[in-house]
mmCIF file of C-alpha atoms and ligand atoms in Angstrom:
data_model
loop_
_atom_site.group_PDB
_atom_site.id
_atom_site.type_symbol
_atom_site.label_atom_id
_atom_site.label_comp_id
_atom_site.label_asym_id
_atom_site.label_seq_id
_atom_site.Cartn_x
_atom_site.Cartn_y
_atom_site.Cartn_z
ATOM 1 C CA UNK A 23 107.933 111.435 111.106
ATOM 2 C CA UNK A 24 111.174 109.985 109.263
ATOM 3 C CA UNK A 25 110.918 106.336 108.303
ATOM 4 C CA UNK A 26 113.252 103.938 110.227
ATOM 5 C CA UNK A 27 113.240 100.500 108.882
ATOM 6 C CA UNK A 28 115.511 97.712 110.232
ATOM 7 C CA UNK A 29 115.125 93.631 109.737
ATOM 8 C CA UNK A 30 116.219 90.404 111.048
ATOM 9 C CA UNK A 31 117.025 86.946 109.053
ATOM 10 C CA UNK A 32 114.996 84.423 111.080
ATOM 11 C CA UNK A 33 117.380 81.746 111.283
ATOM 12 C CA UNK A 34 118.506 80.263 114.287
ATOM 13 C CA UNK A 35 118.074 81.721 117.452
ATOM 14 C CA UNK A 36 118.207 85.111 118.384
ATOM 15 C CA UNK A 37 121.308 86.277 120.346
ATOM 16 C CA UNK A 38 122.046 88.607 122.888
ATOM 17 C CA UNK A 39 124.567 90.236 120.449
ATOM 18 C CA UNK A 40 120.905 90.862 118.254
ATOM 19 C CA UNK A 41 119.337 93.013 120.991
ATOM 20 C CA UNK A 42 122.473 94.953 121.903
ATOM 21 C CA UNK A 43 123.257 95.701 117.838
ATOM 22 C CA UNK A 44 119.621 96.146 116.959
ATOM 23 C CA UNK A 45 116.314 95.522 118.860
ATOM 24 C CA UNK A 46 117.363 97.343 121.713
ATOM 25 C CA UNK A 47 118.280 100.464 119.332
ATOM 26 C CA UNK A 48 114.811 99.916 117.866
ATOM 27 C CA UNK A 49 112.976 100.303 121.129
ATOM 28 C CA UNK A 50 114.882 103.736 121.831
ATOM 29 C CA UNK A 51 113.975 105.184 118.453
ATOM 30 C CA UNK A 52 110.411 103.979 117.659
ATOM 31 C CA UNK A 53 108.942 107.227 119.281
ATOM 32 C CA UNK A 54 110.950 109.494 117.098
ATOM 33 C CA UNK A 55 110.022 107.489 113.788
ATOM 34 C CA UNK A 56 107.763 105.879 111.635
ATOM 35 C CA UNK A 57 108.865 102.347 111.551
ATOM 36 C CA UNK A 58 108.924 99.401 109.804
ATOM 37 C CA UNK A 59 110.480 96.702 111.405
ATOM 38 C CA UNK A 60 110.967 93.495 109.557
ATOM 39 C CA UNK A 61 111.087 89.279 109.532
ATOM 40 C CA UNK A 62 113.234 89.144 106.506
ATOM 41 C CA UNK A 63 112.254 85.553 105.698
ATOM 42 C CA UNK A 64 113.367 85.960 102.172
ATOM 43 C CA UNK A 65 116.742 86.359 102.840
ATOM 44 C CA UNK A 66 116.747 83.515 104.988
ATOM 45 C CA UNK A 67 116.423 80.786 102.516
ATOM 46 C CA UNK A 68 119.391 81.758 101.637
ATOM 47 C CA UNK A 69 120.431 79.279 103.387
ATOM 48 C CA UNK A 70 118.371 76.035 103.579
ATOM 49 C CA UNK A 71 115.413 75.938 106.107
ATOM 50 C CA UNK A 72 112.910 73.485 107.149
ATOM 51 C CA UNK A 73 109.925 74.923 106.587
ATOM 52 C CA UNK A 74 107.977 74.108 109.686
ATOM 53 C CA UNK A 75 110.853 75.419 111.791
ATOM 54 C CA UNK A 76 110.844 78.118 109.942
ATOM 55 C CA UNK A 77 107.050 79.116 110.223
ATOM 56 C CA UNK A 78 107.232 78.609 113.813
ATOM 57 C CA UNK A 79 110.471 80.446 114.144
ATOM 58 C CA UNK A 80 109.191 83.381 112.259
ATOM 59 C CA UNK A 81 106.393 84.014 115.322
ATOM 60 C CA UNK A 82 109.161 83.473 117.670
ATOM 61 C CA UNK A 83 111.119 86.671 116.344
ATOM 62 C CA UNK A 84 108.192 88.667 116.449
ATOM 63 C CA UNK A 85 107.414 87.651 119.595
ATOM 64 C CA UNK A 86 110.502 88.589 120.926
ATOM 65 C CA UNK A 87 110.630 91.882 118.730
ATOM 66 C CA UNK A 88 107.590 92.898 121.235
ATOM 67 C CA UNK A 89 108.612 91.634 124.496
ATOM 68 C CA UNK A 90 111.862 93.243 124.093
ATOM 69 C CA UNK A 91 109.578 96.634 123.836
ATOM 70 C CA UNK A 92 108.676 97.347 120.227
ATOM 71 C CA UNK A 93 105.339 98.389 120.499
ATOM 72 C CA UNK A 94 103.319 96.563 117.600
ATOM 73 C CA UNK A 95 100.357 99.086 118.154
ATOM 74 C CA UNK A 96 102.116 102.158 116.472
ATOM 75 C CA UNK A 97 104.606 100.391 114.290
ATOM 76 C CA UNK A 98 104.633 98.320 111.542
ATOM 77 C CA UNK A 99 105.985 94.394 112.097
ATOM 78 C CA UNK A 100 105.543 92.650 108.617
ATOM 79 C CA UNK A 101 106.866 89.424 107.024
ATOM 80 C CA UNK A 102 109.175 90.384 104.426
ATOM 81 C CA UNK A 103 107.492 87.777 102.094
ATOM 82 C CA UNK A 104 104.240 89.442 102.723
ATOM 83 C CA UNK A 105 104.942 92.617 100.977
ATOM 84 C CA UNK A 106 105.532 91.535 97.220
ATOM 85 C CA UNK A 107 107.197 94.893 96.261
ATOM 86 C CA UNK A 108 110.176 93.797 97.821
ATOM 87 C CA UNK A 109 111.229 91.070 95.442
ATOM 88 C CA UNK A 110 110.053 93.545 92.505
ATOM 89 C CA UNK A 111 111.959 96.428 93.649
ATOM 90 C CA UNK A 112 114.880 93.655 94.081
ATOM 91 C CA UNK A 113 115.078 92.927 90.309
ATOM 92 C CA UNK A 114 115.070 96.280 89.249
ATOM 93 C CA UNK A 115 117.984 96.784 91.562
ATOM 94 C CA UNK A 116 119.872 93.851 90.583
ATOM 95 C CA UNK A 117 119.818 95.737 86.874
ATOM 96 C CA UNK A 118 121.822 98.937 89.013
ATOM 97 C CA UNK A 119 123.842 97.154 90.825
ATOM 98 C CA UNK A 120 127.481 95.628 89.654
ATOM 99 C CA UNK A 121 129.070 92.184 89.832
ATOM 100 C CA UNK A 122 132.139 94.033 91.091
ATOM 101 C CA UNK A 123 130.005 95.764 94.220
ATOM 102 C CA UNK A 124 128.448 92.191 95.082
ATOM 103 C CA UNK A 125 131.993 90.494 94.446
ATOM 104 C CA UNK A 126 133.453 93.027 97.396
ATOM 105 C CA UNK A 127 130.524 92.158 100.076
ATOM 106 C CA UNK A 128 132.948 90.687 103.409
ATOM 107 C CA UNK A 129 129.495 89.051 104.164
ATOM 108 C CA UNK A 130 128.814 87.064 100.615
ATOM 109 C CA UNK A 131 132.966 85.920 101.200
ATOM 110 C CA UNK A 132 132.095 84.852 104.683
ATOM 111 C CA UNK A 133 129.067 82.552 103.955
ATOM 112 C CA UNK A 134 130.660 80.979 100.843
ATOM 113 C CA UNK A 135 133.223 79.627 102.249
ATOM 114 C CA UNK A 136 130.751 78.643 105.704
ATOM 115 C CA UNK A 137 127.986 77.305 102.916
ATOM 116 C CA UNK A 138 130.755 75.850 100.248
ATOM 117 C CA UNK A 139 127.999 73.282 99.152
ATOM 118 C CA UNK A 140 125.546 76.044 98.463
ATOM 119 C CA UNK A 141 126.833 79.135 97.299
ATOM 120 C CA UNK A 142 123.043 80.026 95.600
ATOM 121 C CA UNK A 143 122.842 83.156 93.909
ATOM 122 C CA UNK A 144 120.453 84.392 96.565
ATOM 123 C CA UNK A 145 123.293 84.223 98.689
ATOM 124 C CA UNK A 146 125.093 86.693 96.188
ATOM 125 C CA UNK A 147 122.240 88.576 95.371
ATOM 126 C CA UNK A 148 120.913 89.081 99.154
ATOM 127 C CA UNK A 149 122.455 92.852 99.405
ATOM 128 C CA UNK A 150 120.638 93.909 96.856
ATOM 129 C CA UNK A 151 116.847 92.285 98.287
ATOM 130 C CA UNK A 152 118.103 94.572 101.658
ATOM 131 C CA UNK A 153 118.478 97.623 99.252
ATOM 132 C CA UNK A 154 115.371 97.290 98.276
ATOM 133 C CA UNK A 155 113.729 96.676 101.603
ATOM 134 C CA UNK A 156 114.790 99.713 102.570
ATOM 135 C CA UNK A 157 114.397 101.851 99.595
ATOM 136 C CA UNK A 158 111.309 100.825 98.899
ATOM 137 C CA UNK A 159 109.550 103.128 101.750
ATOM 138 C CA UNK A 160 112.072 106.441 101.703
ATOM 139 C CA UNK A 161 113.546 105.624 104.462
ATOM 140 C CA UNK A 162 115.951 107.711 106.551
ATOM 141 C CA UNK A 163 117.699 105.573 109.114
ATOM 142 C CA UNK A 164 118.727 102.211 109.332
ATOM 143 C CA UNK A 165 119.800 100.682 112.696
ATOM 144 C CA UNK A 166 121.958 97.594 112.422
ATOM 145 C CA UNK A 167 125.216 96.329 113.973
ATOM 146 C CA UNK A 168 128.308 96.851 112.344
ATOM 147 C CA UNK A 169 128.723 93.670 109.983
ATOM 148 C CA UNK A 170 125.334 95.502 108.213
ATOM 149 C CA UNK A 171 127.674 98.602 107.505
ATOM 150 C CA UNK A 172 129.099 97.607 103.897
ATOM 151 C CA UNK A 173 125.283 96.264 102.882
ATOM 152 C CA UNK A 174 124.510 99.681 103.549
ATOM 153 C CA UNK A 175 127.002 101.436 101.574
ATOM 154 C CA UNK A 176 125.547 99.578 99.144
ATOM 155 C CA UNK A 177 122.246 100.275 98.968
ATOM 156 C CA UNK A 178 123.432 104.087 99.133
ATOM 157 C CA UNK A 179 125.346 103.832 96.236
ATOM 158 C CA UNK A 180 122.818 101.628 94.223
ATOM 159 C CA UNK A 181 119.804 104.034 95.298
ATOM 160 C CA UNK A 182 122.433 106.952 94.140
ATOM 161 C CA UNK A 183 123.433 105.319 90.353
ATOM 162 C CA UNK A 184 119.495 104.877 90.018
ATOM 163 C CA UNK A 185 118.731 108.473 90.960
ATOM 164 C CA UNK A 186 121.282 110.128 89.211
ATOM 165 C CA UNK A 187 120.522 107.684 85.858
ATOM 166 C CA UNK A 188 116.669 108.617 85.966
ATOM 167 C CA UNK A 189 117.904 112.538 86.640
ATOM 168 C CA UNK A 190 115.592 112.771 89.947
ATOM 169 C CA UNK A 191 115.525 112.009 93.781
ATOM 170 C CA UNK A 192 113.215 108.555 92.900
ATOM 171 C CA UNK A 193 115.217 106.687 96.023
ATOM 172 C CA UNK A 194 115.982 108.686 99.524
ATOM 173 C CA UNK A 195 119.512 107.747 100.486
ATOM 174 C CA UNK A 196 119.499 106.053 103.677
ATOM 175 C CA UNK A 197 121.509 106.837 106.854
ATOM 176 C CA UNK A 198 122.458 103.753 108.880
ATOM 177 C CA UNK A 199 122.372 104.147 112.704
ATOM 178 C CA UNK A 200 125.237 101.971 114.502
ATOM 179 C CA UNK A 201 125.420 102.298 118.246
ATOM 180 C CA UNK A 202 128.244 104.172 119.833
ATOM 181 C CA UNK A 203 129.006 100.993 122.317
ATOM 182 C CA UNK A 204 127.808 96.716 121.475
ATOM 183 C CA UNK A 205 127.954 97.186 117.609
ATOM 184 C CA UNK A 206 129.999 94.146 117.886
ATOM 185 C CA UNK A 207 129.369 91.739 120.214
ATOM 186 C CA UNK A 208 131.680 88.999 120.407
ATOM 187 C CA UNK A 209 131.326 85.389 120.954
ATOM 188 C CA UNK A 210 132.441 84.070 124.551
ATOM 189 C CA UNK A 211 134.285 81.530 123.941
ATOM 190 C CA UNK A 212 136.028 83.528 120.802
ATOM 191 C CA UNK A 213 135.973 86.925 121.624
ATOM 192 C CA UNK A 214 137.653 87.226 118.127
ATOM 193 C CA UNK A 215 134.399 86.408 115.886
ATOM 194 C CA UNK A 216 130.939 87.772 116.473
ATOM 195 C CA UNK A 217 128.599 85.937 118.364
ATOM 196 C CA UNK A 218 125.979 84.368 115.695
ATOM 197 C CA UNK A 219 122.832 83.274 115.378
ATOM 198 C CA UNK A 220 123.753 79.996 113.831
ATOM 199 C CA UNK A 221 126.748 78.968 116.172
ATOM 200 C CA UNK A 222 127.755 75.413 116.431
ATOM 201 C CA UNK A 223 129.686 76.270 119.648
ATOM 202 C CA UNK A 224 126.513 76.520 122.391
ATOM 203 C CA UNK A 225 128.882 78.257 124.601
ATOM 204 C CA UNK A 226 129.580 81.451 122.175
ATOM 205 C CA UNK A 227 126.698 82.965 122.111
ATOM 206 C CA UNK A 228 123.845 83.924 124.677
ATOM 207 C CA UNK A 229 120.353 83.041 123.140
ATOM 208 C CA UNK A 230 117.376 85.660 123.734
ATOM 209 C CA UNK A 231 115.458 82.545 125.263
ATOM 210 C CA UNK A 232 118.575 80.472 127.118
ATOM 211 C CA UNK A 233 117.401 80.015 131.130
ATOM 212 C CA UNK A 234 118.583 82.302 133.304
ATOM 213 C CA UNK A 235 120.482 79.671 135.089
ATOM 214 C CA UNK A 236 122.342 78.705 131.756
ATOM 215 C CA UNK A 237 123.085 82.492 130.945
ATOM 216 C CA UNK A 238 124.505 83.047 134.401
ATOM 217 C CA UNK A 239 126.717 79.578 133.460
ATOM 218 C CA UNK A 240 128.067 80.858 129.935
ATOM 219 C CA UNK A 241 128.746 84.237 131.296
ATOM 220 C CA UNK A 242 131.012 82.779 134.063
ATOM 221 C CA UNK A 243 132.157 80.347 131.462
ATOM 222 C CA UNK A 244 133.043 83.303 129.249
ATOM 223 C CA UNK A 245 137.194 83.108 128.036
ATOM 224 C CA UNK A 246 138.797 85.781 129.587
ATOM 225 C CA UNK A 247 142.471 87.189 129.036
ATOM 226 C CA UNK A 248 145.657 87.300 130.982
ATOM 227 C CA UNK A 249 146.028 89.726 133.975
ATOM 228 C CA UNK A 250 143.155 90.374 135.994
ATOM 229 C CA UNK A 251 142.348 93.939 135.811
ATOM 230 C CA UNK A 252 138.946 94.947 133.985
ATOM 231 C CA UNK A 253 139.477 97.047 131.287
ATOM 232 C CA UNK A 254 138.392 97.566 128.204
ATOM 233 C CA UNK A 255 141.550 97.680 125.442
ATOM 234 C CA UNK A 256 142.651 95.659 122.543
ATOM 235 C CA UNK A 257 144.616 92.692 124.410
ATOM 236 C CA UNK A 258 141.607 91.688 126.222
ATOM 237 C CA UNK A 259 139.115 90.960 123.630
ATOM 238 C CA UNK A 260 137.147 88.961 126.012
ATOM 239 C CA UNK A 261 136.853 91.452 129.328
ATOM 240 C CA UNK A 262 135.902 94.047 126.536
ATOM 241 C CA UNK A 263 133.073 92.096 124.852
ATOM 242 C CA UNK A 264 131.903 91.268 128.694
ATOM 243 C CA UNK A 265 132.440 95.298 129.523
ATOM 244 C CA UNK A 266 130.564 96.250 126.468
ATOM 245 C CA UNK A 267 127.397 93.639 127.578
ATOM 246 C CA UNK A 268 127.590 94.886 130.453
ATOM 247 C CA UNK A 269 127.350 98.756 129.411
ATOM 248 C CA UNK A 270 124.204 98.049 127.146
ATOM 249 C CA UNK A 271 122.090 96.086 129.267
ATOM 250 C CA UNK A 272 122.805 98.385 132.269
ATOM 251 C CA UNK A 273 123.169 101.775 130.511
ATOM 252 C CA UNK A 274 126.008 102.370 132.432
ATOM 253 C CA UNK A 275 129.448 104.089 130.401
ATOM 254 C CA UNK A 276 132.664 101.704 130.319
ATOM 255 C CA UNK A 277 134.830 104.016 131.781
ATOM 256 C CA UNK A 278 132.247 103.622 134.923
ATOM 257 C CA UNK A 279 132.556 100.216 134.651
ATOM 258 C CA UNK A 280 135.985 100.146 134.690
ATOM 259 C CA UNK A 281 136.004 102.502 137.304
ATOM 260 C CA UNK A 282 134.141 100.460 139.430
ATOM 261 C CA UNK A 283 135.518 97.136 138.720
ATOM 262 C CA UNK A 284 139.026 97.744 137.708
ATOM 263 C CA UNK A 285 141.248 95.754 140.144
ATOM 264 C CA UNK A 286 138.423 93.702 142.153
ATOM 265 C CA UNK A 287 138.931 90.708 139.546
ATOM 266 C CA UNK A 288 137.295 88.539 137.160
ATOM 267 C CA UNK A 289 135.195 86.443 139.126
ATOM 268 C CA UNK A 290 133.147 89.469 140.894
ATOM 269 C CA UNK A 291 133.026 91.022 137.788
ATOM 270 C CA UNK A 292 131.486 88.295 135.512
ATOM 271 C CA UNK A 293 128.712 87.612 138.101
ATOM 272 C CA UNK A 294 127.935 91.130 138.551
ATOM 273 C CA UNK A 295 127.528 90.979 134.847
ATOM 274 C CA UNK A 296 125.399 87.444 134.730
ATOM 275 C CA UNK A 297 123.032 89.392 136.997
ATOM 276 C CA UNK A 298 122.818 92.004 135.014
ATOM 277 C CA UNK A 299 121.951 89.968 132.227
ATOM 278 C CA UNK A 300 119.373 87.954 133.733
ATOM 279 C CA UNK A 301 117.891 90.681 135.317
ATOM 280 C CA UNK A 302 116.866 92.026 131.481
ATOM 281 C CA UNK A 303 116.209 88.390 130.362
ATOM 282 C CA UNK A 304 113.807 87.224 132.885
ATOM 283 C CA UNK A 305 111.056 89.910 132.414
ATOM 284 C CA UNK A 306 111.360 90.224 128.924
ATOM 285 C CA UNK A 307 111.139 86.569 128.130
ATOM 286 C CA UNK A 308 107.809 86.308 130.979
ATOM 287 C CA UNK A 309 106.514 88.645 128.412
ATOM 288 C CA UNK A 310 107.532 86.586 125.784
ATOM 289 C CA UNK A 311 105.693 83.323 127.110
ATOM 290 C CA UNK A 312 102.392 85.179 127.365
ATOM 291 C CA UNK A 313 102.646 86.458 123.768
ATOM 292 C CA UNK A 314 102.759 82.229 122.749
ATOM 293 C CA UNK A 315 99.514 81.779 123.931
ATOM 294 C CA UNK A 316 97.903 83.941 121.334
ATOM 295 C CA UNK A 317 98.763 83.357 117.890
ATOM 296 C CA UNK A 318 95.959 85.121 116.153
ATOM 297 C CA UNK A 319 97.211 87.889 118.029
ATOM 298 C CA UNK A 320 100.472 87.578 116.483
ATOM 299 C CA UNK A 321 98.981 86.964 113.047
ATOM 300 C CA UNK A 322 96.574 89.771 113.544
ATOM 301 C CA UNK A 323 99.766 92.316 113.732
ATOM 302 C CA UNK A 324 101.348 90.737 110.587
ATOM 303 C CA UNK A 325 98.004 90.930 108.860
ATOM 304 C CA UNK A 326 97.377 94.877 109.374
ATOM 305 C CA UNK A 327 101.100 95.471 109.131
ATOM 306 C CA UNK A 328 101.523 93.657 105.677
ATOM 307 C CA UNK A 329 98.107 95.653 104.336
ATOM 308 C CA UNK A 330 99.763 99.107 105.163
ATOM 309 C CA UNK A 331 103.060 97.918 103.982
ATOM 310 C CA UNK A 332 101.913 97.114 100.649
ATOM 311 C CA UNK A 333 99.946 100.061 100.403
ATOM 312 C CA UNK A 334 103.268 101.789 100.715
ATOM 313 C CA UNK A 335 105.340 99.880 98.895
ATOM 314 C CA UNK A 336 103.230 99.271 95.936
ATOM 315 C CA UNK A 337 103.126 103.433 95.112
ATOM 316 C CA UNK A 338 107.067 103.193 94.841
ATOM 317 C CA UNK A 339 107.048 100.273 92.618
ATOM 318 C CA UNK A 340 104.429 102.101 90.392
ATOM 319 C CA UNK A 341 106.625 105.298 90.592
ATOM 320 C CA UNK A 342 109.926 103.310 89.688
ATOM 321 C CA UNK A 343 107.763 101.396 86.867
ATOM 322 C CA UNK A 344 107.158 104.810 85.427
ATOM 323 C CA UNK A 345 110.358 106.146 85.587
ATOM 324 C CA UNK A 346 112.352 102.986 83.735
ATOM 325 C CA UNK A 347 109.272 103.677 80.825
ATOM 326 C CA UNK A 348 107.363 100.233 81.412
ATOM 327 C CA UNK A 349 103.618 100.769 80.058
ATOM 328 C CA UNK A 350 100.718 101.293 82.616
ATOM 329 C CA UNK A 351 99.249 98.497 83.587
ATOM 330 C CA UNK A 352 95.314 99.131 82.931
HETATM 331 P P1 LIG B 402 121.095 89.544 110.831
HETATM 332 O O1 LIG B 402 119.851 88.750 110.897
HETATM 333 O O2 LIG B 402 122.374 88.841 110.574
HETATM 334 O O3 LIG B 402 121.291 90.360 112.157
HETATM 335 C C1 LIG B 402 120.257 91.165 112.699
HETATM 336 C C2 LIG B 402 120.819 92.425 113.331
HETATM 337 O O4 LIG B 402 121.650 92.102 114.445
HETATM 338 C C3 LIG B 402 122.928 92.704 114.276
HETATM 339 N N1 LIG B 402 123.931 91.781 114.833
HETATM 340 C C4 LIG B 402 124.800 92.109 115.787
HETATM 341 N N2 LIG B 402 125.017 93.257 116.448
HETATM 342 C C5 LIG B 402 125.990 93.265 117.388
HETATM 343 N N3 LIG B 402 126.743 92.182 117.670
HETATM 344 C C6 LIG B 402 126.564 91.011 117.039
HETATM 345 N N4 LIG B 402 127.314 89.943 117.341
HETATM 346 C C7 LIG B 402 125.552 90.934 116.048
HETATM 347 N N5 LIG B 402 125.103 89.943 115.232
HETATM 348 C C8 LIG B 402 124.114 90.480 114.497
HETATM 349 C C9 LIG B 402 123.086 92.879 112.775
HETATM 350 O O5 LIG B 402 124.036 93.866 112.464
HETATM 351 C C10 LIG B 402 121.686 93.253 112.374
HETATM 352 O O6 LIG B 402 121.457 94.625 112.591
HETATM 353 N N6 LIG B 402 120.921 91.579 106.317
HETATM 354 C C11 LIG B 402 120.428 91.718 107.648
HETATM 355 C C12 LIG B 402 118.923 91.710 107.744
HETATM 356 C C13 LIG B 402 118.243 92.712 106.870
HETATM 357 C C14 LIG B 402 118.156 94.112 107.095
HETATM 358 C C15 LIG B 402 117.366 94.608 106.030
HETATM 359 C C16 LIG B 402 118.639 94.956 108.075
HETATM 360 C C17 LIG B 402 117.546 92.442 105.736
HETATM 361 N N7 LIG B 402 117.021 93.569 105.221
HETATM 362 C C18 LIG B 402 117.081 95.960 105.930
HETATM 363 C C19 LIG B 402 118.353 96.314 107.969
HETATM 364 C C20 LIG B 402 117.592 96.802 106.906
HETATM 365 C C21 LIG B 402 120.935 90.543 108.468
HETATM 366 O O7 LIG B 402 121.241 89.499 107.958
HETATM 367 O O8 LIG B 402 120.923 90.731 109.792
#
């Protein structure tokens, strides 16, 4: 099978706009691939963490990685930090990559001027540590929401320069997978910026594990525009971002939607779309409460995950060694 490899920064909380971009793309695609679905808890200290919120934030995403439906019996879930090749395949990277590619990164911009107080050079070198979580294992496809797009032009161009330097395929060049509809799911109260993990407006963004009761609120809460027809288009940022929730928890197409709901108003509209909403949330996080009464069966899935990983990931690093001429290590 192809290798699909995706990852998540655990900082704070997951968001609906999370699932729609990625998990939920995951679970549709894990029977078609090998995959390797990551905690990338590297990248996050990127950004300043406290370390005990971190550790127990880290079993939350995985947690919720499996009760939204990855199945952690025939794919990999690992702890970026527990696979060492990643940081060395990161160096070697860093040496292909160019101040003028990481200068360019809309993402780098964005958090500098959010972090002005801590522009690390983690924070400038964190495209690179993705390139080489993904190179690291071959792999062929890459879901992620669109704000991931650039960091993955990126790492096709870096993998490219290295290849075409060393004169062979060493690094497969990676396709990213970006969902037709809820690549971009806006915040509620701003339907102009995406909704984030790491919000300081509560009412943005709809949390994997907000109550049901608090969803339904937010949703109904949600900014809509002027008129009162539903339908998607580029004056109504806010009916869109609810029409495009709605489509990818439901399945349904947004021309059905539309269809359906065009002239019967806002108000029936947003709490047919709470319900829908809830109606994924509450089973999924029911699973997600049983899954925090049995850590060692969490830690049990990073341990296997992490041995196979490294298996992997330490036969490209030896490969790459080779090829740059380092000496074999006895
Ligand atoms: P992160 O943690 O910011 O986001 C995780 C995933 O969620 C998607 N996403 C969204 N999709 C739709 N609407 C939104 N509002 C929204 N917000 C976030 C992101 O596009 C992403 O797919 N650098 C990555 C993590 C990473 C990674 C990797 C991903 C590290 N190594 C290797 C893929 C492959 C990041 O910070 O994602």
């Amino acid at each position: 099978k192809p290798v699909l490899l995706s990852g998540i920064q655990p900082s704070g909380q997951l968001t609906l706009g999370n699932y729609i971009g990625a998990i939920r793309n995951w679970v549709d695609l894990q029977a078609d691939y090998d995959c390797i679905f990551l905690l990338v808890d590297l990248h996050a200290i990127t950004v300043r963490q406290d370390p005990a919120v971190l550790r127990q934030r880290c079993r939350d995403f995985l947690s919720l990685y499996i009760a939204c439906g990855i199945d952690p019996e025939k794919n990999l879930l690992c702890a970026q930090s527990h696979v060492a090749g990643h940081s060395q395949l990161a160096w070697i990277l860093d040496c292909y990559t160019m101040v003028g590619e990481l200068n360019r990164m809309t993402q780098f911009k964005d958090k500098s001027a959010k972090h002005a107080d801590n522009i690390n050079a983690g924070l400038y070198n964190y495209p690179v540590l993705m390139a080489a979580d993904i190179l690291i294992y071959d792999t062929q496809l890459v879901p992620v929401g669109n704000d991931q797009k650039q960091h993955l032009e990126l790492a096709r161009d870096v993998a490219q320069r290295f290849n075409f330097a060393h004169k062979e395929e060493v690094f497969r060049i990676p396709e990213p997978f970006i969902p037709p509809v809820g690549a971009r799911i806006m915040g509620l109260q701003n339907p102009e910026a995406k909704m984030s993990k790491s919000d300081d407006n509560e009412g943005n963004g709809i949390y994997l594990l907000d109550e049901p009761k608090k969803i339904a609120k937010k949703i109904k809460r949600a900014v809509t525009d002027s008129g009162s027809e539903v339908r998607a288009a580029d004056d109504k940022p806010g009916v869109t971002n609810l029409l495009n929730i709605m489509a990818a928890v439901t399945g349904r197409s947004i021309e059905d939607l539309e269809a359906d709901y065009g002239d019967s108003g806002y108000g029936r509209f947003k709490g047919d779309v709470a319900d829908a909403v809830v109606a994924f949330m509450e089973p999924m996080q029911a699973r997600y409460r049983a899954l925090q009464d049995d850590p060692a069966y969490l830690d049990g899935i990073l341990a296997r995950s992490a041995e196979q990983a490294n298996a992997r990931a330490d036969q490209k690093i030896r490969q790459v060694y080779d090829k740059l001429g380092f000496l074999p290590r006895a």
